[in-house]
Tab-separated table of C-alpha atoms in Angstrom:
chain	number	residue	atom	x	y	z
A	1	MET	CA	-29.079	-111.772	113.139
A	2	ARG	CA	-31.984	-114.100	111.767
A	3	ILE	CA	-34.576	-114.716	114.502
A	4	ALA	CA	-37.549	-117.243	113.953
A	5	THR	CA	-40.710	-118.336	115.525
A	6	TRP	CA	-41.980	-121.706	115.158
A	7	ASN	CA	-44.805	-123.757	116.789
A	8	VAL	CA	-43.332	-126.938	116.797
A	9	ASN	CA	-46.200	-129.410	118.280
A	10	SER	CA	-44.308	-131.817	120.153
A	11	ILE	CA	-40.567	-131.141	120.118
A	12	ARG	CA	-39.566	-134.968	120.933
A	13	THR	CA	-41.451	-135.850	117.623
A	14	ARG	CA	-40.307	-133.409	115.407
A	15	VAL	CA	-36.543	-132.705	116.751
A	16	GLY	CA	-34.770	-134.214	113.859
A	17	ARG	CA	-37.090	-131.551	111.576
A	18	VAL	CA	-36.221	-128.517	113.931
A	19	VAL	CA	-32.890	-128.918	114.205
A	20	ASP	CA	-32.176	-129.679	110.218
A	21	TRP	CA	-33.925	-126.814	109.759
A	22	LEU	CA	-32.230	-124.467	112.084
A	23	VAL	CA	-28.803	-125.550	110.462
A	24	ARG	CA	-29.848	-125.156	106.593
A	25	GLU	CA	-31.460	-122.194	107.378
A	26	ASP	CA	-28.489	-120.312	109.441
A	27	VAL	CA	-31.129	-119.673	112.050
A	28	ASP	CA	-29.088	-117.501	115.142
A	29	VAL	CA	-32.456	-117.440	117.684
A	30	LEU	CA	-35.688	-119.775	117.474
A	31	ALA	CA	-38.717	-119.178	119.622
A	32	MET	CA	-40.624	-122.191	119.950
A	33	GLN	CA	-43.982	-122.871	121.698
A	34	GLU	CA	-45.774	-126.069	122.174
A	35	LEU	CA	-43.122	-128.180	123.048
A	36	LYS	CA	-45.350	-130.507	124.998
A	37	CYS	CA	-42.269	-131.813	127.550
A	38	LYS	CA	-40.923	-131.012	130.898
A	39	PRO	CA	-37.295	-129.702	131.058
A	40	GLU	CA	-35.968	-133.207	131.753
A	41	GLN	CA	-37.917	-134.838	128.649
A	42	PHE	CA	-36.567	-132.124	126.565
A	43	PRO	CA	-33.988	-133.806	123.512
A	44	MET	CA	-30.955	-131.498	124.077
A	45	GLU	CA	-28.828	-133.157	122.606
A	46	ALA	CA	-29.413	-132.547	119.216
A	47	PHE	CA	-29.592	-128.850	120.081
A	48	THR	CA	-26.036	-128.948	121.788
A	49	LYS	CA	-24.646	-130.827	118.944
A	50	ALA	CA	-25.736	-128.522	116.414
A	51	GLY	CA	-24.537	-125.219	118.306
A	52	TYR	CA	-27.256	-124.398	119.872
A	53	GLN	CA	-28.179	-123.341	123.700
A	54	VAL	CA	-31.837	-123.897	124.852
A	55	GLU	CA	-33.632	-122.109	127.610
A	56	LEU	CA	-37.473	-123.454	128.284
A	57	HIS	CA	-40.091	-123.591	130.111
A	58	GLY	CA	-42.404	-127.204	130.556
A	59	LEU	CA	-44.785	-128.368	133.096
A	60	SER	CA	-46.401	-131.359	131.342
A	61	GLN	CA	-47.387	-133.121	127.993
A	62	TRP	CA	-49.213	-129.235	127.131
A	63	ASN	CA	-47.747	-126.448	125.998
A	64	GLY	CA	-44.615	-125.159	126.603
A	65	VAL	CA	-42.081	-122.811	125.387
A	66	GLY	CA	-38.375	-122.304	124.637
A	67	ILE	CA	-35.629	-120.081	122.848
A	68	ALA	CA	-33.024	-121.932	121.418
A	69	SER	CA	-29.941	-119.438	120.366
A	70	ARG	CA	-26.103	-119.686	119.011
A	71	LEU	CA	-25.726	-116.685	120.185
A	72	PRO	CA	-25.649	-115.992	124.661
A	73	MET	CA	-29.093	-115.542	126.146
A	74	GLU	CA	-28.841	-113.554	129.270
A	75	ASP	CA	-31.845	-112.335	131.473
A	76	VAL	CA	-33.777	-115.397	131.152
A	77	GLN	CA	-37.282	-114.812	132.266
A	78	ILE	CA	-40.348	-117.418	132.927
A	79	GLY	CA	-43.651	-115.402	132.509
A	80	PHE	CA	-44.139	-112.060	132.111
A	81	PRO	CA	-45.058	-110.356	135.564
A	82	ASP	CA	-48.653	-109.848	135.228
A	83	MET	CA	-49.873	-113.056	133.420
A	84	PRO	CA	-52.603	-114.447	134.870
A	85	GLY	CA	-53.369	-118.117	135.616
A	86	PHE	CA	-56.043	-120.799	134.576
A	87	GLY	CA	-57.529	-123.543	136.442
A	88	LYS	CA	-58.764	-124.912	139.881
A	89	PRO	CA	-55.839	-123.981	142.347
A	90	PRO	CA	-54.917	-127.293	144.443
A	91	ALA	CA	-56.162	-126.980	147.969
A	92	SER	CA	-53.470	-128.629	148.944
A	93	LEU	CA	-50.297	-126.392	148.076
A	94	ALA	CA	-49.437	-123.106	149.312
A	95	LEU	CA	-50.692	-120.146	146.568
A	96	ASP	CA	-48.144	-117.735	147.320
A	97	GLY	CA	-45.422	-119.803	145.018
A	98	PRO	CA	-44.341	-118.883	141.765
A	99	GLY	CA	-46.328	-121.165	140.292
A	100	PHE	CA	-49.664	-118.828	140.491
A	101	ASP	CA	-50.885	-115.878	139.732
A	102	ALA	CA	-52.071	-113.454	142.074
A	103	ASP	CA	-55.744	-114.922	142.359
A	104	GLY	CA	-53.825	-118.679	143.176
A	105	LEU	CA	-54.801	-119.645	139.845
A	106	PRO	CA	-51.464	-122.234	138.249
A	107	LEU	CA	-49.748	-120.533	135.605
A	108	GLU	CA	-49.247	-122.683	132.390
A	109	ALA	CA	-46.199	-122.785	130.270
A	110	ARG	CA	-46.701	-119.887	127.676
A	111	ALA	CA	-44.330	-117.292	128.185
A	112	ILE	CA	-40.415	-117.238	128.111
A	113	GLY	CA	-38.169	-114.174	127.403
A	114	ALA	CA	-34.223	-113.327	127.392
A	115	THR	CA	-31.981	-111.177	125.989
A	116	VAL	CA	-29.548	-112.067	122.757
A	117	ASP	CA	-27.284	-109.602	122.093
A	118	GLY	CA	-29.227	-106.769	123.456
A	119	VAL	CA	-32.359	-107.806	121.585
A	120	ARG	CA	-35.336	-108.456	124.145
A	121	LEU	CA	-36.996	-112.049	122.932
A	122	TRP	CA	-40.094	-113.356	124.134
A	123	SER	CA	-41.392	-116.774	122.849
A	124	LEU	CA	-45.191	-116.689	123.446
A	125	TYR	CA	-47.987	-119.470	123.135
A	126	VAL	CA	-51.252	-117.417	123.403
A	127	PRO	CA	-54.301	-119.393	125.112
A	128	ASN	CA	-56.531	-121.055	122.479
A	129	GLY	CA	-59.759	-119.976	123.522
A	130	ARG	CA	-61.632	-122.889	122.865
A	131	ALA	CA	-64.875	-121.214	121.991
A	132	VAL	CA	-66.338	-117.512	122.382
A	133	GLY	CA	-68.236	-117.481	125.796
A	134	ASP	CA	-65.750	-120.412	127.367
A	135	PRO	CA	-63.720	-119.489	130.594
A	136	HIS	CA	-61.052	-120.223	128.487
A	137	TYR	CA	-61.923	-117.541	125.747
A	138	ASP	CA	-62.171	-115.130	129.127
A	139	TYR	CA	-58.514	-116.248	130.135
A	140	LYS	CA	-57.128	-115.454	126.626
A	141	LEU	CA	-58.673	-111.902	126.697
A	142	ARG	CA	-57.156	-111.611	130.290
A	143	TRP	CA	-54.184	-113.298	128.870
A	144	LEU	CA	-53.494	-110.560	126.212
A	145	ALA	CA	-54.786	-107.506	128.150
A	146	ALA	CA	-52.065	-108.408	130.927
A	147	LEU	CA	-49.184	-108.732	128.342
A	148	GLU	CA	-50.217	-105.623	126.517
A	149	ALA	CA	-49.727	-103.664	129.593
A	150	ASP	CA	-46.704	-104.970	130.551
A	151	THR	CA	-45.242	-104.162	127.216
A	152	ARG	CA	-46.456	-101.240	127.554
A	153	SER	CA	-44.392	-100.572	130.524
A	154	TRP	CA	-41.612	-102.510	129.219
A	155	LEU	CA	-41.186	-99.637	126.777
A	156	ALA	CA	-42.183	-96.347	128.738
A	157	GLU	CA	-39.085	-97.654	130.748
A	158	ASN	CA	-36.924	-98.308	127.587
A	159	PRO	CA	-38.433	-96.742	124.542
A	160	GLU	CA	-35.088	-97.854	122.344
A	161	LEU	CA	-35.433	-101.329	123.528
A	162	PRO	CA	-35.089	-103.840	120.723
A	163	LEU	CA	-38.319	-106.034	121.674
A	164	ALA	CA	-39.995	-108.994	119.751
A	165	LEU	CA	-42.726	-110.587	120.809
A	166	MET	CA	-42.996	-113.618	119.197
A	167	GLY	CA	-45.184	-116.854	118.627
A	168	ASP	CA	-48.383	-118.677	118.301
A	169	TRP	CA	-50.837	-115.650	119.168
A	170	ASN	CA	-54.012	-117.812	118.546
A	171	VAL	CA	-55.832	-114.579	116.560
A	172	ALA	CA	-56.209	-114.129	112.881
A	173	PRO	CA	-56.041	-110.210	112.489
A	174	LEU	CA	-57.914	-110.023	109.108
A	175	ASP	CA	-60.234	-111.192	107.015
A	176	SER	CA	-57.644	-112.157	104.476
A	177	ASP	CA	-55.715	-114.015	107.428
A	178	VAL	CA	-58.535	-116.933	107.329
A	179	GLY	CA	-59.022	-119.641	104.723
A	180	ASP	CA	-60.165	-122.167	107.038
A	181	PRO	CA	-64.017	-122.393	106.227
A	182	SER	CA	-64.781	-123.992	110.009
A	183	PHE	CA	-63.693	-120.936	111.300
A	184	GLY	CA	-66.656	-117.891	110.444
A	185	PRO	CA	-69.174	-115.573	112.856
A	186	GLY	CA	-68.984	-116.920	116.401
A	187	SER	CA	-65.782	-118.573	116.274
A	188	THR	CA	-62.903	-118.008	118.319
A	189	HIS	CA	-59.061	-116.757	116.784
A	190	ILE	CA	-61.488	-114.088	114.490
A	191	SER	CA	-64.032	-112.308	117.019
A	192	ALA	CA	-64.201	-108.811	117.682
A	193	PRO	CA	-62.744	-108.636	121.323
A	194	GLU	CA	-59.721	-111.043	120.332
A	195	ARG	CA	-58.988	-108.856	117.412
A	196	ALA	CA	-59.086	-105.647	119.315
A	197	ALA	CA	-56.698	-107.356	122.001
A	198	LEU	CA	-54.007	-107.878	119.082
A	199	ALA	CA	-54.255	-104.569	117.974
A	200	ALA	CA	-53.789	-102.802	121.131
A	201	PHE	CA	-50.212	-104.200	120.665
A	202	VAL	CA	-49.550	-101.811	117.649
A	203	ASP	CA	-51.376	-99.055	120.316
A	204	ALA	CA	-48.675	-100.261	122.709
A	205	GLY	CA	-45.718	-99.524	120.159
A	206	LEU	CA	-45.228	-102.817	118.603
A	207	GLN	CA	-45.696	-103.658	114.896
A	208	ASP	CA	-46.361	-106.727	112.850
A	209	THR	CA	-42.493	-107.239	111.417
A	210	VAL	CA	-43.335	-109.708	108.786
A	211	ARG	CA	-46.450	-108.736	106.736
A	212	PRO	CA	-44.620	-105.656	104.883
A	213	PHE	CA	-42.513	-108.281	102.807
A	214	VAL	CA	-45.046	-111.058	102.978
A	215	PRO	CA	-48.716	-109.377	102.960
A	216	GLU	CA	-50.538	-112.419	102.169
A	217	GLY	CA	-50.012	-116.373	103.316
A	218	TYR	CA	-51.300	-118.818	106.575
A	219	THR	CA	-48.927	-120.207	109.534
A	220	PHE	CA	-51.288	-122.679	110.191
A	221	TRP	CA	-53.170	-125.629	108.564
A	222	ASP	CA	-55.064	-128.032	110.518
A	223	TYR	CA	-54.633	-131.538	110.046
A	224	LYS	CA	-58.060	-132.373	109.275
A	225	GLN	CA	-59.813	-132.133	106.323
A	226	LEU	CA	-56.984	-131.997	103.884
A	227	ARG	CA	-56.820	-128.061	105.168
A	228	PHE	CA	-53.125	-127.946	103.507
A	229	PRO	CA	-53.457	-129.343	100.209
A	230	ARG	CA	-56.656	-127.015	99.814
A	231	ASN	CA	-54.373	-124.387	101.525
A	232	GLU	CA	-57.251	-123.485	103.889
A	233	GLY	CA	-55.295	-122.443	106.936
A	234	LEU	CA	-54.903	-119.294	109.046
A	235	ARG	CA	-52.189	-116.430	109.864
A	236	ILE	CA	-51.567	-116.606	113.738
A	237	ASP	CA	-48.118	-117.180	114.375
A	238	PHE	CA	-46.254	-113.556	114.371
A	239	ILE	CA	-42.993	-111.449	115.272
A	240	TYR	CA	-44.382	-107.984	116.649
A	241	GLY	CA	-41.788	-105.908	117.481
A	242	SER	CA	-40.559	-102.193	118.966
A	243	GLN	CA	-39.729	-99.696	116.916
A	244	ALA	CA	-36.081	-100.291	117.567
A	245	PHE	CA	-36.668	-103.972	116.765
A	246	ALA	CA	-38.510	-103.166	112.990
A	247	ASP	CA	-36.101	-100.370	111.942
A	248	HIS	CA	-33.820	-102.925	111.444
A	249	VAL	CA	-35.545	-105.810	109.696
A	250	VAL	CA	-34.498	-106.407	106.441
A	251	GLU	CA	-36.538	-109.653	105.263
A	252	ALA	CA	-39.454	-111.727	106.493
A	253	SER	CA	-40.426	-114.915	105.295
A	254	ILE	CA	-43.135	-117.425	106.138
A	255	HIS	CA	-41.462	-121.096	105.610
A	256	ARG	CA	-44.332	-122.656	104.089
A	257	ASN	CA	-42.674	-126.128	102.864
A	258	GLU	CA	-42.240	-127.184	106.311
A	259	ARG	CA	-45.851	-128.083	106.360
A	260	LYS	CA	-44.975	-130.826	103.910
A	261	GLY	CA	-43.290	-133.961	104.546
A	262	ASP	CA	-43.271	-136.915	107.095
A	263	SER	CA	-44.620	-135.723	110.777
A	264	PRO	CA	-44.748	-132.017	110.105
A	265	SER	CA	-46.009	-129.317	112.744
A	266	ASP	CA	-49.815	-127.568	111.534
A	267	HIS	CA	-47.846	-124.678	111.968
A	268	VAL	CA	-44.431	-123.057	109.969
A	269	PRO	CA	-41.593	-121.158	111.152
A	270	VAL	CA	-41.805	-117.716	110.383
A	271	VAL	CA	-38.688	-116.102	110.038
A	272	VAL	CA	-36.926	-111.684	110.182
A	273	ASP	CA	-33.682	-111.068	109.287
A	274	LEU	CA	-32.082	-107.446	110.750
A	275	ASP	CA	-29.024	-105.829	109.983
A	276	PHE	CA	-28.159	-103.739	113.026
A	277	THR	CA	-25.240	-102.255	111.117
A	278	LEU	CA	-27.807	-99.861	108.811
A	279	SER	CA	-27.146	-96.257	109.680
A	280	ASP	CA	-30.174	-93.898	109.934
A	281	GLU	CA	-30.102	-92.951	106.153
A	282	GLU	CA	-29.779	-96.133	105.438
A	283	ASP	CA	-33.277	-97.128	107.670
A	284	ASP	CA	-34.725	-94.535	105.325
A	285	ASP	CA	-34.867	-96.591	102.338
A	286	SER	CA	-36.360	-99.743	103.829
A	287	PRO	CA	-40.161	-100.729	103.433
A	288	MET	CA	-42.609	-98.633	105.438
A	289	ILE	CA	-44.440	-100.933	108.672
A	290	PHE	CA	-47.680	-100.194	109.228
A	291	GLY	CA	-49.680	-102.117	111.981
């Protein structure tokens, strides 16, 4: 099974690139972020013609997540159970509906989960944070903490669950993941609380399934200041997997060339290949994976 994640940064603008890449790279499942459209605006026909089913969650021209799969998807879930909201609750609407958190704050389109061939997959678009100390930064930390707590619950309930949390995490965990000179002391994405929030997922039982195969390399380059030609990027897109998922990863890659050409996204696809036919003995020969 070949699984990928890609912040496409407006699917309506880049549908041709995305579908062409899916077919060319023989991808089974793609987690997408920043769809920037409502379900009725999604270019479904192009995916259907290519043999993909799509489940998505989008509320407006911002955010939006989806999963495209050429294998059947089951148990589709919009948002994780304890996901917090952000913003001001509309005074004219009841606050006990599915679009609000326990405090009555609107839930954004940032998470969608589905099970594919027994593997539980999540497409995640972690809040940006905007600036250290901004209310959105606090929201980001609360959002990650809630997801981490739910992850612990999922794995406690089923320790052998093949689980992958994929997407744009908006956190660069290592100094070597930061090549953009505009990110320095005091910047979001690299602050100690953000890095600690991401590291907590390792403590919860997940691991970065790509880094053992691709130790270095960025996944995002800003459109401004010639960041891509200068290779001044960030590594912020990850596939974190449970042990039962990571044990079957046999290859991984970052598709840097998708940042080239006409109308590229500012992010590139991150891919893992899994082989669930491996025996326990064969698993012992796979690369050791550290958080």
